[in-house]
Amino acid sequence: MAGFDKFAENLSRRLARGTSRRSSLAWLGMLATGAAAIPALPVARAATPQHGGGASGRQPVTSGSAQDPGDRTSCDYWRYCAIDGFLCSCCGGTVNTCPPGTEVSPITWIGTCTNPADGRAYVISYNDCCGASSCGQCLCNRNEGDRPQVRPQANNDYNWCLGTESSIYNCSLAVIVGVATEDAG
């Protein structure tokens, strides 16, 4: 233990001789400013809100079912009521499956969207697909029912790829989990 104390003392003395208080404070200030910016990084996708941007110049991608109406490459598709990110249906995947070369995040946020075909509310699980750089197509940012970041399960501004091998975001899925029930009060 005495060897460690001697090493720490010598290091501290060398540092004190070679730096001034001002430069140390400036260095600490830069460190604090940089550290304060880190929590903002996962929400960079929310910095450019676009709604209704859909897939310009694309053929509509539909389910072919009257019970699931709408263009799956458009922000106006009913399942995307609380989505924030690039649509996997424009990136080589579907509303339920990730594009090849990516993996689905096990951590999700949820929303409740109304299907115009039957007027019922459905619980939608929004999963991020991770492992490849951002798709860059069909950016959609809808915040219906979005909650503050203190309620992460219902907030779409996080990088949900933290539960996968790679934390690189590619696109987002909108998977129907079930029918929403009425709140008993």
PDB file of C-alpha atoms in Angstrom:
ATOM      1  CA  MET A   1       0.000   0.000   0.000  1.00  0.00           C
ATOM      2  CA  ALA A   2       2.917   2.336   0.684  1.00  0.00           C
ATOM      3  CA  GLY A   3       4.055   1.954  -2.950  1.00  0.00           C
ATOM      4  CA  PHE A   4       0.652   3.039  -4.242  1.00  0.00           C
ATOM      5  CA  ASP A   5       0.624   6.041  -1.872  1.00  0.00           C
ATOM      6  CA  LYS A   6       4.092   7.110  -3.061  1.00  0.00           C
ATOM      7  CA  PHE A   7       3.013   6.747  -6.722  1.00  0.00           C
ATOM      8  CA  ALA A   8      -0.156   8.821  -6.124  1.00  0.00           C
ATOM      9  CA  GLU A   9       1.827  11.489  -4.280  1.00  0.00           C
ATOM     10  CA  ASN A  10       4.429  11.768  -7.059  1.00  0.00           C
ATOM     11  CA  LEU A  11       1.720  11.924  -9.716  1.00  0.00           C
ATOM     12  CA  SER A  12      -0.150  14.638  -7.799  1.00  0.00           C
ATOM     13  CA  ARG A  13       3.011  16.714  -7.298  1.00  0.00           C
ATOM     14  CA  ARG A  14       3.958  16.438 -10.992  1.00  0.00           C
ATOM     15  CA  LEU A  15       0.452  17.472 -11.998  1.00  0.00           C
ATOM     16  CA  ALA A  16       0.504  20.436  -9.571  1.00  0.00           C
ATOM     17  CA  ARG A  17       3.872  21.627 -10.919  1.00  0.00           C
ATOM     18  CA  GLY A  18       2.842  21.365 -14.555  1.00  0.00           C
ATOM     19  CA  THR A  19      -0.624  22.939 -14.503  1.00  0.00           C
ATOM     20  CA  SER A  20      -2.190  26.102 -13.225  1.00  0.00           C
ATOM     21  CA  ARG A  21      -5.502  26.385 -11.410  1.00  0.00           C
ATOM     22  CA  ARG A  22      -7.026  28.164 -14.381  1.00  0.00           C
ATOM     23  CA  SER A  23      -6.075  25.487 -16.873  1.00  0.00           C
ATOM     24  CA  SER A  24      -7.318  22.790 -14.499  1.00  0.00           C
ATOM     25  CA  LEU A  25     -10.650  24.577 -14.095  1.00  0.00           C
ATOM     26  CA  ALA A  26     -10.910  25.070 -17.860  1.00  0.00           C
ATOM     27  CA  TRP A  27     -10.234  21.359 -18.396  1.00  0.00           C
ATOM     28  CA  LEU A  28     -12.858  20.399 -15.797  1.00  0.00           C
ATOM     29  CA  GLY A  29     -15.342  22.811 -17.417  1.00  0.00           C
ATOM     30  CA  MET A  30     -14.835  21.218 -20.828  1.00  0.00           C
ATOM     31  CA  LEU A  31     -15.233  17.772 -19.275  1.00  0.00           C
ATOM     32  CA  ALA A  32     -18.477  18.790 -17.534  1.00  0.00           C
ATOM     33  CA  THR A  33     -19.857  20.348 -20.731  1.00  0.00           C
ATOM     34  CA  GLY A  34     -19.026  17.228 -22.735  1.00  0.00           C
ATOM     35  CA  ALA A  35     -20.550  14.962 -20.090  1.00  0.00           C
ATOM     36  CA  ALA A  36     -23.728  17.065 -20.073  1.00  0.00           C
ATOM     37  CA  ALA A  37     -24.127  16.534 -23.836  1.00  0.00           C
ATOM     38  CA  ILE A  38     -23.991  12.723 -23.602  1.00  0.00           C
ATOM     39  CA  PRO A  39     -27.613  12.235 -22.411  1.00  0.00           C
ATOM     40  CA  ALA A  40     -28.813  14.187 -25.459  1.00  0.00           C
ATOM     41  CA  LEU A  41     -27.255  11.763 -27.922  1.00  0.00           C
ATOM     42  CA  PRO A  42     -29.924   9.004 -27.893  1.00  0.00           C
ATOM     43  CA  VAL A  43     -32.657  11.538 -28.614  1.00  0.00           C
ATOM     44  CA  ALA A  44     -30.980  13.007 -31.695  1.00  0.00           C
ATOM     45  CA  ARG A  45     -33.642  11.322 -33.857  1.00  0.00           C
ATOM     46  CA  ALA A  46     -36.273  13.588 -32.310  1.00  0.00           C
ATOM     47  CA  ALA A  47     -34.390  16.746 -33.284  1.00  0.00           C
ATOM     48  CA  THR A  48     -35.874  16.809 -36.786  1.00  0.00           C
ATOM     49  CA  PRO A  49     -39.616  16.316 -36.430  1.00  0.00           C
ATOM     50  CA  GLN A  50     -41.307  15.349 -39.661  1.00  0.00           C
ATOM     51  CA  HIS A  51     -44.850  14.128 -39.941  1.00  0.00           C
ATOM     52  CA  GLY A  52     -46.665  12.846 -42.956  1.00  0.00           C
ATOM     53  CA  GLY A  53     -43.396  12.515 -44.850  1.00  0.00           C
ATOM     54  CA  GLY A  54     -44.121   8.947 -45.885  1.00  0.00           C
ATOM     55  CA  ALA A  55     -42.529   7.475 -48.943  1.00  0.00           C
ATOM     56  CA  SER A  56     -42.417  10.022 -51.713  1.00  0.00           C
ATOM     57  CA  GLY A  57     -42.138   8.433 -55.139  1.00  0.00           C
ATOM     58  CA  ARG A  58     -42.694   4.893 -53.775  1.00  0.00           C
ATOM     59  CA  GLN A  59     -45.403   2.420 -54.517  1.00  0.00           C
ATOM     60  CA  PRO A  60     -47.686   2.092 -51.475  1.00  0.00           C
ATOM     61  CA  VAL A  61     -47.028  -1.003 -49.376  1.00  0.00           C
ATOM     62  CA  THR A  62     -50.289  -2.307 -47.964  1.00  0.00           C
ATOM     63  CA  SER A  63     -51.249  -5.436 -46.056  1.00  0.00           C
ATOM     64  CA  GLY A  64     -53.883  -6.386 -48.613  1.00  0.00           C
ATOM     65  CA  SER A  65     -56.351  -6.864 -45.767  1.00  0.00           C
ATOM     66  CA  ALA A  66     -59.399  -4.699 -45.175  1.00  0.00           C
ATOM     67  CA  GLN A  67     -58.808  -5.186 -41.436  1.00  0.00           C
ATOM     68  CA  ASP A  68     -55.340  -3.542 -41.665  1.00  0.00           C
ATOM     69  CA  PRO A  69     -55.835  -0.546 -43.996  1.00  0.00           C
ATOM     70  CA  GLY A  70     -53.243   1.972 -45.069  1.00  0.00           C
ATOM     71  CA  ASP A  71     -49.847   2.486 -46.656  1.00  0.00           C
ATOM     72  CA  ARG A  72     -47.177   0.959 -44.418  1.00  0.00           C
ATOM     73  CA  THR A  73     -44.532   3.317 -45.863  1.00  0.00           C
ATOM     74  CA  SER A  74     -46.438   6.471 -44.839  1.00  0.00           C
ATOM     75  CA  CYS A  75     -46.421   8.258 -41.495  1.00  0.00           C
ATOM     76  CA  ASP A  76     -50.215   8.345 -41.748  1.00  0.00           C
ATOM     77  CA  TYR A  77     -50.463   4.538 -41.404  1.00  0.00           C
ATOM     78  CA  TRP A  78     -52.616   3.894 -38.317  1.00  0.00           C
ATOM     79  CA  ARG A  79     -50.048   1.772 -36.409  1.00  0.00           C
ATOM     80  CA  TYR A  80     -47.518   4.613 -36.435  1.00  0.00           C
ATOM     81  CA  CYS A  81     -49.436   6.900 -34.051  1.00  0.00           C
ATOM     82  CA  ALA A  82     -46.574   6.991 -31.496  1.00  0.00           C
ATOM     83  CA  ILE A  83     -43.520   6.141 -33.636  1.00  0.00           C
ATOM     84  CA  ASP A  84     -40.288   8.120 -33.834  1.00  0.00           C
ATOM     85  CA  GLY A  85     -37.693   6.999 -36.348  1.00  0.00           C
ATOM     86  CA  PHE A  86     -37.213   5.497 -39.782  1.00  0.00           C
ATOM     87  CA  LEU A  87     -39.903   3.049 -40.921  1.00  0.00           C
ATOM     88  CA  CYS A  88     -38.577  -0.508 -41.385  1.00  0.00           C
ATOM     89  CA  SER A  89     -41.120  -1.011 -44.172  1.00  0.00           C
ATOM     90  CA  CYS A  90     -39.049   1.482 -46.225  1.00  0.00           C
ATOM     91  CA  CYS A  91     -35.712  -0.063 -45.235  1.00  0.00           C
ATOM     92  CA  GLY A  92     -35.976  -3.668 -46.408  1.00  0.00           C
ATOM     93  CA  GLY A  93     -38.107  -4.965 -43.544  1.00  0.00           C
ATOM     94  CA  THR A  94     -41.819  -4.860 -42.751  1.00  0.00           C
ATOM     95  CA  VAL A  95     -43.912  -3.423 -39.918  1.00  0.00           C
ATOM     96  CA  ASN A  96     -43.233  -6.683 -38.004  1.00  0.00           C
ATOM     97  CA  THR A  97     -39.716  -7.736 -39.117  1.00  0.00           C
ATOM     98  CA  CYS A  98     -36.322  -6.092 -39.167  1.00  0.00           C
ATOM     99  CA  PRO A  99     -34.314  -5.669 -42.377  1.00  0.00           C
ATOM    100  CA  PRO A 100     -31.615  -8.289 -43.060  1.00  0.00           C
ATOM    101  CA  GLY A 101     -28.425  -7.681 -41.091  1.00  0.00           C
ATOM    102  CA  THR A 102     -30.177  -6.089 -38.133  1.00  0.00           C
ATOM    103  CA  GLU A 103     -31.612  -7.446 -34.906  1.00  0.00           C
ATOM    104  CA  VAL A 104     -34.738  -6.458 -33.034  1.00  0.00           C
ATOM    105  CA  SER A 105     -34.274  -4.801 -29.663  1.00  0.00           C
ATOM    106  CA  PRO A 106     -35.935  -6.647 -26.772  1.00  0.00           C
ATOM    107  CA  ILE A 107     -36.571  -3.296 -25.067  1.00  0.00           C
ATOM    108  CA  THR A 108     -39.583  -1.401 -26.436  1.00  0.00           C
ATOM    109  CA  TRP A 109     -41.889   1.532 -25.950  1.00  0.00           C
ATOM    110  CA  ILE A 110     -45.630   1.163 -26.381  1.00  0.00           C
ATOM    111  CA  GLY A 111     -48.486   3.189 -27.746  1.00  0.00           C
ATOM    112  CA  THR A 112     -52.220   2.759 -28.249  1.00  0.00           C
ATOM    113  CA  CYS A 113     -53.495   3.385 -31.776  1.00  0.00           C
ATOM    114  CA  THR A 114     -57.002   3.203 -33.219  1.00  0.00           C
ATOM    115  CA  ASN A 115     -57.540   1.015 -36.284  1.00  0.00           C
ATOM    116  CA  PRO A 116     -59.842   2.890 -38.685  1.00  0.00           C
ATOM    117  CA  ALA A 117     -61.185  -0.402 -40.081  1.00  0.00           C
ATOM    118  CA  ASP A 118     -62.896  -1.499 -36.856  1.00  0.00           C
ATOM    119  CA  GLY A 119     -62.634   1.586 -34.612  1.00  0.00           C
ATOM    120  CA  ARG A 120     -60.882  -0.433 -31.870  1.00  0.00           C
ATOM    121  CA  ALA A 121     -57.771   0.654 -29.992  1.00  0.00           C
ATOM    122  CA  TYR A 122     -54.744  -1.634 -30.195  1.00  0.00           C
ATOM    123  CA  VAL A 123     -51.584  -1.768 -28.071  1.00  0.00           C
ATOM    124  CA  ILE A 124     -48.603  -1.324 -30.389  1.00  0.00           C
ATOM    125  CA  SER A 125     -45.064  -2.309 -29.418  1.00  0.00           C
ATOM    126  CA  TYR A 126     -42.451  -0.120 -31.093  1.00  0.00           C
ATOM    127  CA  ASN A 127     -39.169  -2.000 -31.396  1.00  0.00           C
ATOM    128  CA  ASP A 128     -35.974  -0.578 -32.825  1.00  0.00           C
ATOM    129  CA  CYS A 129     -33.953  -2.659 -35.280  1.00  0.00           C
ATOM    130  CA  CYS A 130     -30.269  -2.390 -34.484  1.00  0.00           C
ATOM    131  CA  GLY A 131     -26.859  -3.306 -35.826  1.00  0.00           C
ATOM    132  CA  ALA A 132     -26.630  -1.325 -39.076  1.00  0.00           C
ATOM    133  CA  SER A 133     -26.382   2.418 -39.646  1.00  0.00           C
ATOM    134  CA  SER A 134     -29.579   4.449 -39.875  1.00  0.00           C
ATOM    135  CA  CYS A 135     -31.732   3.607 -42.849  1.00  0.00           C
ATOM    136  CA  GLY A 136     -32.323   7.274 -43.665  1.00  0.00           C
ATOM    137  CA  GLN A 137     -35.657   6.673 -45.419  1.00  0.00           C
ATOM    138  CA  CYS A 138     -39.214   7.478 -44.352  1.00  0.00           C
ATOM    139  CA  LEU A 139     -38.468   9.404 -41.157  1.00  0.00           C
ATOM    140  CA  CYS A 140     -41.616   9.584 -39.079  1.00  0.00           C
ATOM    141  CA  ASN A 141     -42.056  11.396 -35.754  1.00  0.00           C
ATOM    142  CA  ARG A 142     -45.517  11.136 -34.266  1.00  0.00           C
ATOM    143  CA  ASN A 143     -46.002  11.674 -30.569  1.00  0.00           C
ATOM    144  CA  GLU A 144     -49.626  10.789 -29.858  1.00  0.00           C
ATOM    145  CA  GLY A 145     -49.722   9.600 -26.250  1.00  0.00           C
ATOM    146  CA  ASP A 146     -45.999  10.194 -25.787  1.00  0.00           C
ATOM    147  CA  ARG A 147     -45.054  10.500 -22.113  1.00  0.00           C
ATOM    148  CA  PRO A 148     -42.135  12.308 -20.438  1.00  0.00           C
ATOM    149  CA  GLN A 149     -38.776  10.563 -20.306  1.00  0.00           C
ATOM    150  CA  VAL A 150     -39.382   9.705 -16.649  1.00  0.00           C
ATOM    151  CA  ARG A 151     -41.879   7.137 -18.022  1.00  0.00           C
ATOM    152  CA  PRO A 152     -39.573   5.419 -20.520  1.00  0.00           C
ATOM    153  CA  GLN A 153     -41.952   2.589 -21.455  1.00  0.00           C
ATOM    154  CA  ALA A 154     -44.221   5.177 -23.123  1.00  0.00           C
ATOM    155  CA  ASN A 155     -41.553   7.556 -24.466  1.00  0.00           C
ATOM    156  CA  ASN A 156     -40.245   7.338 -28.014  1.00  0.00           C
ATOM    157  CA  ASP A 157     -37.154   9.543 -27.634  1.00  0.00           C
ATOM    158  CA  TYR A 158     -34.740   6.931 -26.287  1.00  0.00           C
ATOM    159  CA  ASN A 159     -32.265   4.861 -28.266  1.00  0.00           C
ATOM    160  CA  TRP A 160     -33.836   1.484 -27.507  1.00  0.00           C
ATOM    161  CA  CYS A 161     -30.905  -0.420 -29.080  1.00  0.00           C
ATOM    162  CA  LEU A 162     -29.108  -0.590 -25.742  1.00  0.00           C
ATOM    163  CA  GLY A 163     -30.481  -4.113 -25.182  1.00  0.00           C
ATOM    164  CA  THR A 164     -28.785  -5.555 -28.298  1.00  0.00           C
ATOM    165  CA  GLU A 165     -25.274  -6.519 -29.356  1.00  0.00           C
ATOM    166  CA  SER A 166     -24.876  -3.241 -31.229  1.00  0.00           C
ATOM    167  CA  SER A 167     -26.350   0.064 -30.074  1.00  0.00           C
ATOM    168  CA  ILE A 168     -26.464   1.401 -33.650  1.00  0.00           C
ATOM    169  CA  TYR A 169     -30.038   2.334 -34.641  1.00  0.00           C
ATOM    170  CA  ASN A 170     -31.427   1.383 -38.078  1.00  0.00           C
ATOM    171  CA  CYS A 171     -35.246   1.616 -38.126  1.00  0.00           C
ATOM    172  CA  SER A 172     -38.400   1.025 -36.053  1.00  0.00           C
ATOM    173  CA  LEU A 173     -41.141  -1.631 -36.097  1.00  0.00           C
ATOM    174  CA  ALA A 174     -44.820  -1.307 -35.104  1.00  0.00           C
ATOM    175  CA  VAL A 175     -46.021  -4.704 -33.853  1.00  0.00           C
ATOM    176  CA  ILE A 176     -49.601  -5.242 -32.657  1.00  0.00           C
ATOM    177  CA  VAL A 177     -49.484  -6.716 -29.134  1.00  0.00           C
ATOM    178  CA  GLY A 178     -53.201  -6.907 -28.458  1.00  0.00           C
ATOM    179  CA  VAL A 179     -56.493  -5.083 -28.148  1.00  0.00           C
ATOM    180  CA  ALA A 180     -56.503  -2.258 -25.616  1.00  0.00           C
ATOM    181  CA  THR A 181     -59.014  -2.594 -22.794  1.00  0.00           C
ATOM    182  CA  GLU A 182     -61.138   0.197 -21.416  1.00  0.00           C
ATOM    183  CA  ASP A 183     -59.767   1.862 -18.295  1.00  0.00           C
ATOM    184  CA  ALA A 184     -61.973   0.813 -15.382  1.00  0.00           C
ATOM    185  CA  GLY A 185     -61.434   4.150 -13.775  1.00  0.00           C
TER     186      GLY A 185
END
